[in-house]
Amino acid sequence: MSRRRGLTRWAVLTAFLAVGSLTATACSAPGGGATAPTPQATNGGAGTATAAAAPTCGTAPVTLNTYIETGFPLPKDLADEFTKQYPNVMFNIREDQFAVITQNAPRVLADDPPDLMRLPQMSELAKEGLLLNLDSYAKAFGWDTWPASQLEQMRVDSSGRRGDGPLYAMGLNFSMTGVFYNKTLAQKIGMTQPPATLAEFDALLQKAKDAGIVPIAQFNGGATGGFAFPLQDLMVSYGPAGPINDWIYQKPGATIDTPTNLQAAQHLQQWVKSGYFANDVNSMDYATMMSRFIAGQSLFIFDGDWESGNLDKQMAGNAGFFLMPPATAGGKYGAMSAPLTYGIAAKAPHADCAAFFLNWVATNEKARTIDVQVGGSHPMGPVDAFMPTIDANTVTAQTLAAGAQVGKDNGSMDFIANATGAIYAKSWTPNLQKLAAGQEDAATLLKSVQADYLTQIGS
Amino acid sequence: MNQRLTTAQAMDGREGTTHEVAPDSRRRARRARRLRQGTVALALVAPAALAYLVFVLRPIVLTFQYSLYKWNGVGASTWAGLSNYAALVKNPDLSGSIVHAFELILFFSIIPVALGLFTANTIRGFAASKIALVSRTVLFVPQIIPLVAAGIMWSWLLSSNGVVNQILRLVGLGGITRAWLGDFSTALPAVGVIGAWVLFGLCMLLLLAGMSKIDPALYEAARIDGAGSWREFFAITLPSVRQELGVCLTVTVINALASFDIIYISTQGGPGNTTLVPGLEIFYLAFSQRQVGMASALAVALMVLVLAVVLPLQRITRDSDS
């Protein structure tokens, strides 16, 4: 017995020592050692001050490490065209779903810094110093002469608030949302032109329902809260876009629980009650919504123009688009509009070349053509820049025209899902699912989201 | 053996005084041999122990440490004391997720174990035949399918136009069809069904193995005494597989409380958090909300919770056995 006791003692002692040595590292606070790099210190060749001559990709072979969202052909097509024009530049492309990119972003930017990366909500990434400050490039390439609203959403100040401060990302294009409809089904219910008011839209929804057509398919299942699309469209239909943007940009005192937003949420609730949505919205993911719409199983979807190119291919001539009509005739139009954000890691080895690529996407005629034809959205860049000619019968042409309308009405907003890093997953999604299931009313929805918002920006 | 024991006692020092007759040199030689043997034993254990330390103990210690900080996983962290734990108690999402985990025990443990007992007992009746082999294999197959694949498959089956609803319509029950995973009242049970389907095979196989150990003479004796199959089951089969039952319950209860994959694939916690479980919440906290400290606190709490449930379970099945 005692021999075993002796051995046990040995083992215990050794184990104790081993645990001790292994966890000794744990005594310091986590993350303390890896101090976040300041953008200036790691700016590499670019340098914030030395921006007189615009940087290029040079002539030596360069491989840009690129991290993109899977399922969209635009970035790859742009990369291919760029390599054609600048044969010394190759792209090493890694693809992930957007949710995965969201989860990986800080780690990837810190440990394996990509030269170009599709960015999720970027407040924290910028605040942590993981993204390169692009202000010097903006000056060198003249991005600061473009319409300010294009870049506004990608500016982050030192406290992580968006809308102002240094530029931390660039768009490949900027997208816009509204309502897509199936022309064949629209004909069946006698819809000859897009509704001009919300009341007209309601009438169409009722007609579709009476005709046995599913009026709206909208993804809202699992971890997705796609009801945010119709909700925000309704918000800007009832009220102005400005206060919604203030809320998204975390301006002090901003609230989502305003009288007009309540009207919007109540209207959405009424749609739910009237049975205008497919009965399984709470288990519908984005891909299911798209396949049902393309297959002609629903009249409307609320979505963005990133699908325009896709719909022109898959339902050529059969898809139409309109902006959410205003609540009263002659009212102003609004829409969610956001750049397809790409950033450069603070420690990226080829920051200059990546910035040159981003500038090329916005200014090169070939690139702008790809942007519109493949991406379906409006390219970034100066107002008078080259635009490819688009067949007027395509849905792409309609979304581009709608974009111009929104610009004219000053009705562009960021997504309410982007207000904080967690607001979409932890607040909008569960609350919108409850609204869709009739478990929660409009007032409670806005109150809960506002409460969560305050907790999140307070912490 | 005796000699070695004596030596060991001598070395132990406490009760060794009477045995210390060997001269110093011999004692030293023995001590050296003992040390060598000890070293060999340690060397043999070391790789496994090291792996255990690095991959099990160290993460646990680190998780506990992280739980005391406010940290986003990348930047600098700040000391938070026990405030993360305090926040756990206050957050209704988190307490809700723990309730869901307990509800899942019904589907992940009780149903598979009950069904497993029933099937194993049935199969035992014709254990030697080919049918037994086939049914055993068929029922065990879900266990070898990756959980992710099972989750995807079931989310198709349970979708609004899936096979489950098609069958219901076929038999005239079209009125109750719905998107099972997207309905507030059915999402959690639907997820539970997936878990039950996966774990049933494991329970059945374990219990069947236990039953095959039972001496057939017991059944013969019972039959001679006039016991029916019901009586046989409760008097012989059930008590004999008590240990296997304990293993089944332990494994499945852990699966229920620490569930993640099936739910992540099929509902991701929706709709409206009705299927949110602690495992999923830890993942969201750490990787979506980047609150590593909070996620770690919940992980520690979950570990304590699992231990608190499983340890008494172990005791019950052990005690009644001895």
mmCIF file of N, CA and C in Angstrom, chain A residues 202-244:
data_model
loop_
_atom_site.group_PDB
_atom_site.id
_atom_site.type_symbol
_atom_site.label_atom_id
_atom_site.label_comp_id
_atom_site.label_asym_id
_atom_site.label_seq_id
_atom_site.Cartn_x
_atom_site.Cartn_y
_atom_site.Cartn_z
ATOM 1 N N ASP A 202 -50.467 47.547 -50.069
ATOM 2 C CA ASP A 202 -51.317 46.675 -49.246
ATOM 3 C C ASP A 202 -52.386 45.990 -50.101
ATOM 4 N N ALA A 203 -52.983 46.775 -51.012
ATOM 5 C CA ALA A 203 -54.038 46.218 -51.857
ATOM 6 C C ALA A 203 -53.490 45.087 -52.725
ATOM 7 N N LEU A 204 -52.274 45.294 -53.252
ATOM 8 C CA LEU A 204 -51.661 44.253 -54.081
ATOM 9 C C LEU A 204 -51.415 42.976 -53.274
ATOM 10 N N LEU A 205 -50.943 43.177 -52.056
ATOM 11 C CA LEU A 205 -50.670 42.017 -51.197
ATOM 12 C C LEU A 205 -51.961 41.225 -50.969
ATOM 13 N N GLN A 206 -53.047 41.957 -50.725
ATOM 14 C CA GLN A 206 -54.323 41.291 -50.477
ATOM 15 C C GLN A 206 -54.800 40.552 -51.724
ATOM 16 N N LYS A 207 -54.629 41.216 -52.889
ATOM 17 C CA LYS A 207 -55.034 40.592 -54.147
ATOM 18 C C LYS A 207 -54.282 39.287 -54.366
ATOM 19 N N ALA A 208 -52.981 39.326 -54.099
ATOM 20 C CA ALA A 208 -52.164 38.120 -54.289
ATOM 21 C C ALA A 208 -52.663 37.017 -53.379
ATOM 22 N N LYS A 209 -52.929 37.385 -52.138
ATOM 23 C CA LYS A 209 -53.393 36.390 -51.176
ATOM 24 C C LYS A 209 -54.725 35.790 -51.643
ATOM 25 N N ASP A 210 -55.623 36.650 -52.097
ATOM 26 C CA ASP A 210 -56.924 36.172 -52.572
ATOM 27 C C ASP A 210 -56.779 35.260 -53.778
ATOM 28 N N ALA A 211 -55.739 35.508 -54.590
ATOM 29 C CA ALA A 211 -55.531 34.688 -55.784
ATOM 30 C C ALA A 211 -54.786 33.395 -55.460
ATOM 31 N N GLY A 212 -54.503 33.169 -54.176
ATOM 32 C CA GLY A 212 -53.812 31.934 -53.795
ATOM 33 C C GLY A 212 -52.316 31.972 -54.049
ATOM 34 N N ILE A 213 -51.782 33.188 -54.229
ATOM 35 C CA ILE A 213 -50.336 33.341 -54.427
ATOM 36 C C ILE A 213 -49.728 33.780 -53.093
ATOM 37 N N VAL A 214 -48.586 33.200 -52.724
ATOM 38 C CA VAL A 214 -47.918 33.660 -51.506
ATOM 39 C C VAL A 214 -47.432 35.081 -51.762
ATOM 40 N N PRO A 215 -47.941 36.085 -51.034
ATOM 41 C CA PRO A 215 -47.529 37.455 -51.344
ATOM 42 C C PRO A 215 -46.031 37.696 -51.148
ATOM 43 N N ILE A 216 -45.516 37.362 -49.940
ATOM 44 C CA ILE A 216 -44.105 37.659 -49.671
ATOM 45 C C ILE A 216 -43.403 36.433 -49.096
ATOM 46 N N ALA A 217 -42.284 36.058 -49.684
ATOM 47 C CA ALA A 217 -41.389 35.089 -49.044
ATOM 48 C C ALA A 217 -40.265 35.916 -48.433
ATOM 49 N N GLN A 218 -40.004 35.749 -47.173
ATOM 50 C CA GLN A 218 -38.934 36.524 -46.553
ATOM 51 C C GLN A 218 -38.175 35.640 -45.578
ATOM 52 N N PHE A 219 -36.855 35.605 -45.733
ATOM 53 C CA PHE A 219 -36.060 34.771 -44.820
ATOM 54 C C PHE A 219 -36.102 35.369 -43.422
ATOM 55 N N ASN A 220 -36.330 34.527 -42.436
ATOM 56 C CA ASN A 220 -36.385 35.017 -41.057
ATOM 57 C C ASN A 220 -36.091 33.866 -40.092
ATOM 58 N N GLY A 221 -35.517 32.787 -40.612
ATOM 59 C CA GLY A 221 -35.343 31.578 -39.804
ATOM 60 C C GLY A 221 -33.948 31.452 -39.202
ATOM 61 N N GLY A 222 -33.822 30.556 -38.234
ATOM 62 C CA GLY A 222 -32.535 30.294 -37.601
ATOM 63 C C GLY A 222 -31.961 31.551 -36.996
ATOM 64 N N ALA A 223 -30.741 31.899 -37.396
ATOM 65 C CA ALA A 223 -30.102 33.084 -36.833
ATOM 66 C C ALA A 223 -30.276 34.288 -37.739
ATOM 67 N N THR A 224 -31.283 34.238 -38.631
ATOM 68 C CA THR A 224 -31.473 35.370 -39.527
ATOM 69 C C THR A 224 -32.752 36.120 -39.192
ATOM 70 N N GLY A 225 -32.694 37.412 -39.268
ATOM 71 C CA GLY A 225 -33.873 38.241 -39.017
ATOM 72 C C GLY A 225 -34.160 39.083 -40.251
ATOM 73 N N GLY A 226 -34.540 38.419 -41.329
ATOM 74 C CA GLY A 226 -34.758 39.104 -42.603
ATOM 75 C C GLY A 226 -35.952 40.038 -42.596
ATOM 76 N N PHE A 227 -36.778 39.972 -41.543
ATOM 77 C CA PHE A 227 -37.886 40.917 -41.421
ATOM 78 C C PHE A 227 -37.366 42.335 -41.203
ATOM 79 N N ALA A 228 -36.070 42.445 -40.888
ATOM 80 C CA ALA A 228 -35.479 43.777 -40.765
ATOM 81 C C ALA A 228 -35.571 44.534 -42.084
ATOM 82 N N PHE A 229 -35.593 43.809 -43.210
ATOM 83 C CA PHE A 229 -35.707 44.480 -44.516
ATOM 84 C C PHE A 229 -37.058 45.191 -44.648
ATOM 85 N N PRO A 230 -38.181 44.441 -44.607
ATOM 86 C CA PRO A 230 -39.453 45.156 -44.720
ATOM 87 C C PRO A 230 -39.651 46.174 -43.600
ATOM 88 N N LEU A 231 -39.183 45.858 -42.402
ATOM 89 C CA LEU A 231 -39.384 46.793 -41.291
ATOM 90 C C LEU A 231 -38.706 48.128 -41.574
ATOM 91 N N GLN A 232 -37.435 48.056 -41.978
ATOM 92 C CA GLN A 232 -36.730 49.315 -42.194
ATOM 93 C C GLN A 232 -37.287 50.053 -43.413
ATOM 94 N N ASP A 233 -37.709 49.289 -44.425
ATOM 95 C CA ASP A 233 -38.353 49.929 -45.576
ATOM 96 C C ASP A 233 -39.613 50.665 -45.138
ATOM 97 N N LEU A 234 -40.381 50.019 -44.249
ATOM 98 C CA LEU A 234 -41.596 50.667 -43.743
ATOM 99 C C LEU A 234 -41.260 51.891 -42.907
ATOM 100 N N MET A 235 -40.157 51.811 -42.161
ATOM 101 C CA MET A 235 -39.745 52.954 -41.332
ATOM 102 C C MET A 235 -39.512 54.182 -42.187
ATOM 103 N N VAL A 236 -38.842 53.981 -43.322
ATOM 104 C CA VAL A 236 -38.511 55.137 -44.153
ATOM 105 C C VAL A 236 -39.704 55.526 -45.021
ATOM 106 N N SER A 237 -40.680 54.636 -45.060
ATOM 107 C CA SER A 237 -41.912 54.962 -45.760
ATOM 108 C C SER A 237 -42.756 55.905 -44.901
ATOM 109 N N TYR A 238 -42.707 55.710 -43.597
ATOM 110 C CA TYR A 238 -43.473 56.547 -42.667
ATOM 111 C C TYR A 238 -42.723 57.793 -42.217
ATOM 112 N N GLY A 239 -41.387 57.682 -42.122
ATOM 113 C CA GLY A 239 -40.635 58.803 -41.556
ATOM 114 C C GLY A 239 -39.352 59.060 -42.328
ATOM 115 N N PRO A 240 -38.591 60.059 -41.893
ATOM 116 C CA PRO A 240 -37.346 60.397 -42.581
ATOM 117 C C PRO A 240 -36.207 59.416 -42.251
ATOM 118 N N ALA A 241 -35.205 59.394 -43.110
ATOM 119 C CA ALA A 241 -34.085 58.466 -42.922
ATOM 120 C C ALA A 241 -33.103 58.961 -41.865
ATOM 121 N N GLY A 242 -33.016 60.274 -41.690
ATOM 122 C CA GLY A 242 -32.004 60.851 -40.806
ATOM 123 C C GLY A 242 -31.949 60.261 -39.403
ATOM 124 N N PRO A 243 -33.080 60.264 -38.670
ATOM 125 C CA PRO A 243 -33.048 59.750 -37.297
ATOM 126 C C PRO A 243 -32.658 58.263 -37.221
ATOM 127 N N ILE A 244 -33.001 57.520 -38.280
ATOM 128 C CA ILE A 244 -32.626 56.098 -38.282
ATOM 129 C C ILE A 244 -31.110 55.979 -38.400
#
